Amino acid sequence: MSYAVSPEKQKRLFEKMETLGIKNEDIIEKFIHSGGPGGQNVNKTSTCVYLKHIPTGIEVKCQKERSQALNRYLARRILVEKIEEMLLGQESDKQKEIEKIRRQKRKRTKRAKEKILMLKHHISEKKKVRSFRPDPNEF
């Protein structure tokens, strides 16, 4: 099976599928006419890819690109992400990324704000000392 991506990306996808126990035999794949932008290519060919993982019942539809081969790869990748999220829950990469962003956006405590301000004040004092140049006529 060949997709319109590099062999390394294909290999990583298949390895991830193998670690999660996803077999190609368990996936129903159908091709549908896409809609929207893309001109005649989209209207004439079936570039939209529909996948259904039989054991979990998860369905994915992908028509991001004009190429059917690329859409097949992208659909499989989305399917793998959904299955991983379902199986691993909190431990999935996507969940970790969401948690990281949530922590970054969280308000800082009063103590943390004070600490940051103290550090800024200390740095500004250092810069002031550096810029001080004695007058050569004074001595």
XYZ file of N, CA and C in Angstrom:
417
model
N 0.846 -1.176 0.000
C 0.000 0.000 0.000
C 0.893 1.242 0.000
N 0.701 2.133 -0.961
C 1.540 3.317 -1.074
C 0.689 4.577 -1.005
N 1.180 5.542 -0.234
C 0.511 6.834 -0.100
C 1.429 7.900 -0.663
N 0.905 9.091 -0.834
C 1.682 10.186 -1.413
C 2.500 10.913 -0.348
N 3.125 10.155 0.545
C 3.983 10.732 1.582
C 5.310 9.979 1.607
N 6.252 10.501 2.374
C 7.569 9.876 2.428
C 7.487 8.499 3.095
N 8.418 7.610 2.757
C 8.424 6.274 3.365
C 8.569 6.304 4.883
N 9.283 7.319 5.409
C 9.439 7.425 6.870
C 8.093 7.675 7.543
N 7.288 8.565 6.946
C 5.969 8.859 7.518
C 5.075 7.626 7.468
N 5.118 6.903 6.352
C 4.336 5.675 6.229
C 4.758 4.677 7.290
N 6.058 4.533 7.468
C 6.591 3.578 8.434
C 6.130 3.926 9.846
N 6.200 5.234 10.193
C 5.758 5.661 11.527
C 4.274 5.382 11.735
N 3.471 5.618 10.707
C 2.028 5.364 10.806
C 1.767 3.879 11.036
N 2.418 3.027 10.237
C 2.207 1.580 10.378
C 2.701 1.069 11.726
N 3.805 1.627 12.224
C 4.307 1.224 13.543
C 3.317 1.595 14.634
N 2.750 2.806 14.529
C 1.767 3.244 15.523
C 0.517 2.374 15.462
N 0.098 2.022 14.232
C -1.062 1.141 14.075
C -0.785 -0.214 14.720
N 0.422 -0.715 14.527
C 0.799 -2.017 15.084
C 0.817 -1.985 16.614
N 1.364 -0.914 17.195
C 1.426 -0.824 18.663
C 0.040 -0.729 19.275
N -0.902 -0.092 18.558
C -2.274 0.024 19.066
C -3.130 -1.192 18.721
N -2.577 -2.109 17.913
C -3.309 -3.317 17.543
C -4.348 -3.081 16.448
N -4.098 -2.114 15.592
C -5.018 -1.818 14.492
C -4.534 -2.557 13.253
N -5.403 -3.397 12.707
C -5.050 -4.160 11.504
C -5.774 -3.566 10.309
N -5.145 -3.634 9.141
C -5.782 -3.130 7.923
C -7.033 -3.925 7.578
N -7.090 -5.194 8.000
C -8.269 -6.034 7.715
C -9.486 -5.546 8.489
N -9.255 -4.845 9.632
C -10.355 -4.357 10.464
C -10.900 -3.009 9.999
N -10.332 -2.479 8.919
C -10.734 -1.157 8.445
C -11.496 -1.281 7.124
N -12.696 -0.693 7.092
C -13.473 -0.609 5.853
C -13.114 0.715 5.206
N -12.739 0.650 3.926
C -12.322 1.858 3.217
C -13.219 2.067 1.992
N -13.793 3.274 1.895
C -14.638 3.625 0.749
C -14.178 4.968 0.207
N -14.429 5.182 -1.064
C -14.068 6.438 -1.704
C -15.334 7.131 -2.205
N -15.438 8.427 -1.916
C -16.641 9.195 -2.210
C -16.234 10.438 -3.013
N -17.152 10.943 -3.841
C -16.892 12.202 -4.543
C -16.794 13.319 -3.517
N -15.745 14.113 -3.620
C -15.578 15.257 -2.724
C -16.432 16.412 -3.202
N -16.514 17.413 -2.364
C -17.216 18.632 -2.737
C -16.342 19.825 -2.418
N -16.807 21.005 -2.774
C -16.075 22.218 -2.438
C -14.983 22.554 -3.431
N -13.984 23.350 -2.992
C -12.948 23.809 -3.914
C -12.082 22.662 -4.429
N -11.539 22.826 -5.605
C -10.682 21.801 -6.197
C -10.926 21.646 -7.671
N -11.971 22.290 -8.171
C -12.240 22.287 -9.603
C -12.700 20.945 -10.138
N -12.415 20.718 -11.422
C -12.865 19.499 -12.097
C -12.314 18.247 -11.424
N -11.084 18.314 -10.946
C -10.469 17.140 -10.330
C -11.352 16.566 -9.226
N -11.853 17.443 -8.379
C -12.691 17.014 -7.259
C -14.036 16.492 -7.752
N -14.593 17.144 -8.762
C -15.911 16.750 -9.249
C -15.899 15.433 -10.022
N -14.791 15.106 -10.668
C -14.717 13.909 -11.505
C -14.243 12.674 -10.755
N -13.337 12.851 -9.805
C -12.741 11.689 -9.135
C -13.230 11.574 -7.704
N -13.116 10.382 -7.170
C -13.522 10.126 -5.784
C -12.312 10.332 -4.877
N -12.097 11.572 -4.471
C -10.919 11.872 -3.654
C -11.205 11.825 -2.151
N -12.468 11.870 -1.765
C -12.824 11.800 -0.348
C -12.704 10.349 0.129
N -12.061 10.161 1.283
C -11.833 8.815 1.818
C -12.654 8.634 3.091
N -13.374 7.535 3.168
C -14.175 7.176 4.343
C -13.588 5.905 4.940
N -13.255 5.952 6.221
C -12.733 4.765 6.914
C -13.611 4.450 8.109
N -13.799 3.148 8.359
C -14.516 2.720 9.561
C -13.742 1.572 10.181
N -13.402 1.740 11.472
C -12.703 0.685 12.205
C -13.775 -0.199 12.830
N -13.882 -1.435 12.361
C -14.967 -2.328 12.751
C -15.002 -2.612 14.265
N -13.878 -2.995 14.906
C -13.935 -3.315 16.343
C -14.407 -2.165 17.243
N -14.001 -0.934 16.931
C -14.381 0.190 17.789
C -15.586 0.956 17.253
N -15.873 0.840 15.947
C -16.986 1.556 15.351
C -16.673 3.010 15.038
N -15.402 3.392 15.125
C -15.003 4.767 14.846
C -14.981 4.994 13.339
N -15.592 6.115 12.911
C -15.657 6.456 11.496
C -14.899 7.752 11.250
N -14.215 7.813 10.106
C -13.447 8.996 9.731
C -13.696 9.292 8.261
N -13.826 10.576 7.943
C -14.010 11.013 6.564
C -12.984 12.109 6.320
N -12.221 12.010 5.237
C -11.177 12.994 4.968
C -11.211 13.438 3.508
N -11.313 14.751 3.307
C -11.244 15.309 1.956
C -10.443 16.607 1.982
N -9.375 16.611 2.779
C -8.560 17.815 2.934
C -7.788 18.164 1.673
N -7.282 17.160 0.992
C -6.426 17.391 -0.172
C -7.126 16.972 -1.464
N -6.552 17.345 -2.611
C -7.106 16.960 -3.913
C -6.672 15.554 -4.314
N -5.657 15.027 -3.640
C -5.120 13.718 -3.978
C -5.768 12.626 -3.121
N -6.243 11.578 -3.773
C -6.854 10.474 -3.046
C -5.824 9.755 -2.170
N -4.613 9.565 -2.705
C -3.564 8.863 -1.960
C -3.214 9.602 -0.672
N -3.101 10.915 -0.757
C -2.785 11.709 0.425
C -3.935 11.689 1.424
N -5.167 11.743 0.922
C -6.331 11.667 1.801
C -6.410 10.314 2.508
N -5.993 9.254 1.834
C -5.975 7.922 2.469
C -5.031 7.930 3.663
N -3.851 8.519 3.478
C -2.871 8.602 4.566
C -3.420 9.453 5.714
N -3.946 10.637 5.377
C -4.456 11.546 6.408
C -5.621 10.925 7.179
N -6.497 10.224 6.474
C -7.638 9.576 7.130
C -7.160 8.502 8.108
N -6.176 7.720 7.690
C -5.629 6.695 8.590
C -4.986 7.326 9.820
N -4.283 8.425 9.601
C -3.636 9.104 10.723
C -4.673 9.631 11.719
N -5.750 10.207 11.214
C -6.827 10.704 12.078
C -7.480 9.548 12.832
N -7.704 8.441 12.123
C -8.306 7.258 12.744
C -7.431 6.737 13.880
N -6.123 6.665 13.634
C -5.181 6.193 14.659
C -5.212 7.118 15.872
N -5.244 8.443 15.644
C -5.300 9.406 16.753
C -6.561 9.213 17.580
N -7.702 9.005 16.908
C -8.965 8.824 17.627
C -8.957 7.540 18.452
N -8.439 6.470 17.866
C -8.386 5.197 18.588
C -7.428 5.304 19.769
N -6.293 5.971 19.561
C -5.320 6.156 20.647
C -5.933 6.953 21.780
N -6.654 8.003 21.435
C -7.300 8.828 22.460
C -8.334 8.015 23.236
N -9.063 7.150 22.516
C -10.070 6.325 23.172
C -9.425 5.294 24.102
N -8.352 4.651 23.632
C -7.695 3.600 24.412
C -6.888 4.147 25.583
N -6.111 5.186 25.318
C -5.198 5.683 26.344
C -5.786 6.794 27.193
N -6.776 7.487 26.679
C -7.424 8.550 27.435
C -6.461 9.664 27.776
N -6.184 9.843 29.055
C -5.320 10.921 29.538
C -3.901 10.812 29.019
N -3.440 9.621 28.715
C -2.045 9.426 28.348
C -1.748 9.714 26.879
N -2.757 9.962 26.064
C -2.519 10.166 24.639
C -1.768 11.473 24.394
N -1.063 11.537 23.279
C -0.264 12.715 22.936
C -1.133 13.963 22.818
N -2.298 13.798 22.221
C -3.190 14.938 22.030
C -3.657 15.490 23.379
N -4.017 14.596 24.298
C -4.451 15.022 25.631
C -3.330 15.721 26.376
N -2.100 15.202 26.218
C -0.950 15.834 26.870
C -0.753 17.248 26.350
N -0.902 17.424 25.042
C -0.743 18.746 24.429
C -1.817 19.704 24.934
N -3.060 19.230 25.034
C -4.160 20.056 25.525
C -3.902 20.477 26.970
N -3.437 19.535 27.800
C -3.125 19.837 29.200
C -1.998 20.856 29.307
N -0.990 20.726 28.459
C 0.142 21.652 28.472
C -0.330 23.065 28.177
N -1.188 23.215 27.156
C -1.721 24.529 26.797
C -2.571 25.085 27.929
N -3.363 24.233 28.566
C -4.211 24.663 29.688
C -3.353 25.193 30.841
N -2.242 24.484 31.127
C -1.343 24.939 32.200
C -0.701 26.275 31.853
N -0.337 26.447 30.579
C 0.299 27.691 30.157
C -0.657 28.879 30.262
N -1.925 28.657 30.018
C -2.899 29.741 30.034
C -3.424 30.049 31.435
N -3.196 29.139 32.363
C -3.709 29.312 33.719
C -3.114 30.565 34.363
N -3.901 31.252 35.195
C -3.419 32.457 35.865
C -2.336 32.097 36.865
N -1.369 32.995 36.980
C -0.296 32.776 37.948
C -0.778 33.150 39.343
N -0.179 32.522 40.339
C -0.515 32.856 41.724
C 0.133 34.186 42.073
N -0.329 34.795 43.157
C 0.208 36.087 43.583
C 1.698 35.960 43.892
N 2.068 34.871 44.516
C 3.469 34.652 44.881
C 4.350 34.529 43.629
N 3.852 33.820 42.622
C 4.608 33.655 41.376
C 4.786 34.996 40.675
N 3.729 35.829 40.681
C 3.825 37.150 40.065
C 4.888 37.993 40.769
N 4.863 37.959 42.118
C 5.839 38.731 42.895
C 7.264 38.277 42.594
N 7.445 36.975 42.476
C 8.772 36.425 42.194
C 9.276 36.913 40.834
N 8.396 36.899 39.832
C 8.769 37.357 38.496
C 9.115 38.836 38.508
N 8.311 39.642 39.227
C 8.586 41.073 39.312
C 9.903 41.350 40.019
N 10.202 40.595 41.074
C 11.477 40.752 41.791
C 12.644 40.452 40.852
N 12.508 39.394 40.055
C 13.556 39.017 39.109
C 13.757 40.119 38.061
N 12.656 40.667 37.551
C 12.749 41.758 36.584
C 13.427 42.975 37.198
N 13.076 43.292 38.422
C 13.666 44.436 39.116
C 15.170 44.235 39.290
N 15.558 43.030 39.655
C 16.978 42.694 39.850
C 17.750 42.866 38.540
N 17.183 42.401 37.439
C 17.832 42.516 36.120
C 17.955 43.983 35.722
N 16.929 44.770 35.965
C 16.986 46.192 35.599
C 18.044 46.922 36.419
N 18.205 46.540 37.687
C 19.253 47.134 38.523
C 20.630 46.818 37.962
N 20.828 45.578 37.517
C 22.110 45.183 36.915
C 22.403 46.029 35.683
N 21.392 46.253 34.868
C 21.574 47.033 33.646
C 21.910 48.493 33.968
N 21.294 49.036 35.010
C 21.578 50.410 35.417
C 23.039 50.550 35.839
N 23.542 49.585 36.591
C 24.933 49.609 37.051
C 25.881 49.542 35.864
N 25.557 48.738 34.882
C 26.398 48.599 33.693
C 26.488 49.908 32.916
N 25.401 50.630 32.847
C 25.379 51.842 32.031
C 26.038 53.028 32.735
N 26.311 52.934 34.016
C 26.929 54.033 34.759
C 28.391 54.159 34.356
N 28.754 55.337 33.873
C 30.142 55.621 33.505
C 30.583 56.877 34.253
N 31.605 56.766 35.029
C 32.059 57.964 35.778
C 32.624 59.034 34.829
N 32.475 60.281 35.234
C 32.966 61.404 34.449
C 34.486 61.458 34.568
N 35.241 61.454 33.439
C 36.703 61.430 33.528
C 37.281 62.726 34.108
N 36.567 63.806 34.081
C 37.059 65.062 34.624
C 36.957 65.136 36.145
N 36.189 64.224 36.742
C 35.992 64.221 38.179
C 37.267 63.915 38.934
N 38.101 63.070 38.438
C 39.291 62.604 39.169
C 40.476 63.436 38.909
